[in-house]
Amino acid sequence: MRVEILLIPVLKTAEKIKMLEVQGARNIAIVAIKAIETLARETKTKNKKDFLKELSEAKQILFASRETEPLLRNAVRWIISQVERSEEEEVGELAGIVFSSSKTFLENLEDSKEKIAEIGARRIGSGSVVFTHCHSSTVTYLLSKAKQEGRTFEVICTETRPLFQGRITAKEMLELGLKITLIVDSAARFFMNQADFVIVGADAITSQGNVINKIGTSMIALVAQEARTPFYVVSELLKFDPATMYGDYEKIEEREPNEIWRNPPRNLVIRNPAFDVTRRDFIHGIICEEGIISPHSIIEVMHRKHPWVFK
Ligand code: RUB
């Protein structure tokens, strides 16, 4: 019973993630890390075994909140592994390991965001037109960096049905003083020739270098290829899902039909996948903290930078 009460903050965070009160892979991972920190701060467990059991329950709850989020999974797994590996037995000390590990993880995440923005912003010359889809905090930070560096450019953004995350992007770009044009998703081909390149975020990268992002991304990649417009993905390397290496497919979250139509006619089948898979052949490059890499090289880069994800 006591364990369940302590898990309430974790359950609340999971609910917030599920209900999209927090959106985007990075933000989701950050609140999940904070929930683990809270659990460690408030734990009443008396020994390492019970503390690890509590952490493991929290992990399961957070993993189930949204299924297409390997950054969240990698973050939580890494923090818990630091506790498992520690020789400490005292719960207070182990909680300290949770705090220091989550601090390190968050600092590295921030550092990656900076590096990605620095590298990606160089591609945005004055006068260029950038096409994006949905709302990715990594993309908008990169665009803000290019703006800060004095480049003037325009953005075209899809509204991103059914939940209109494109409006969040549009508002942020307006606040930055950038010219942004919002279009319906199905106008992507109509406007693609006006764009110099497409930049989108990512929720997951598979072992084959395919990228999973907001539904509609793969259609935009297809359109971009037909229009010969380069298509880039910006992503922290830790959005890589190691399970895809060992045969699992990345699960695609399917959300409630009422996001699409609140009062539909009876017997109507409505499907609402949140993400889709863009094959690596459509991707010019993944802009990550290591530079602009080919999707084909993801395994090699992961082995070099984050070998622990394969363990
Ligand atoms: C958001 C989405 C974003 C990625 C990357 O979907 O698909 O492009 O999560 O975002 P949702 P970030 O609104 O369903 O969470 O770069 O911020 O990690």
Tab-separated table of C-alpha atoms in Angstrom, residues 10-20 28 32 36 55-74 76-77 250-256 275:
chain	number	residue	atom	x	y	z
A	10	VAL	CA	4.868	8.886	-11.070
A	11	LEU	CA	1.310	7.910	-12.025
A	12	LYS	CA	0.411	11.607	-12.283
A	13	THR	CA	3.364	12.263	-14.574
A	14	ALA	CA	2.456	9.251	-16.705
A	15	GLU	CA	-1.108	10.563	-16.962
A	16	LYS	CA	0.149	14.018	-18.002
A	17	ILE	CA	2.271	12.401	-20.708
A	18	LYS	CA	-0.623	10.240	-21.885
A	19	MET	CA	-3.039	13.185	-21.999
A	20	LEU	CA	-0.474	15.251	-23.947
A	28	ILE	CA	8.411	13.793	-22.168
A	32	ALA	CA	9.850	11.285	-16.633
A	36	ILE	CA	12.043	9.346	-10.880
A	55	LEU	CA	12.158	2.186	-9.247
A	56	SER	CA	11.294	-0.727	-11.485
A	57	GLU	CA	7.558	-0.228	-10.877
A	58	ALA	CA	7.944	3.458	-11.694
A	59	LYS	CA	9.806	2.499	-14.861
A	60	GLN	CA	6.952	0.248	-16.038
A	61	ILE	CA	4.389	2.996	-15.403
A	62	LEU	CA	6.422	5.601	-17.302
A	63	PHE	CA	7.213	3.252	-20.195
A	64	ALA	CA	3.500	2.551	-20.645
A	65	SER	CA	2.581	6.251	-20.806
A	66	ARG	CA	3.466	6.591	-24.493
A	67	GLU	CA	4.905	3.628	-26.299
A	68	THR	CA	6.897	5.324	-29.076
A	69	GLU	CA	9.361	7.141	-26.811
A	70	PRO	CA	12.815	5.498	-26.616
A	71	LEU	CA	14.467	8.670	-25.253
A	72	LEU	CA	12.275	8.342	-22.156
A	73	ARG	CA	13.118	4.636	-21.927
A	74	ASN	CA	16.863	5.153	-22.419
A	76	VAL	CA	15.034	5.971	-17.128
A	77	ARG	CA	16.975	2.781	-17.862
A	250	GLU	CA	9.138	0.202	-32.793
A	251	LYS	CA	5.541	0.234	-31.579
A	252	ILE	CA	3.413	2.964	-33.076
A	253	GLU	CA	1.070	4.553	-30.569
A	254	GLU	CA	-2.538	4.629	-31.696
A	255	ARG	CA	-4.655	7.281	-30.033
A	256	GLU	CA	-8.378	7.727	-29.413
A	275	PHE	CA	3.442	8.463	-35.645
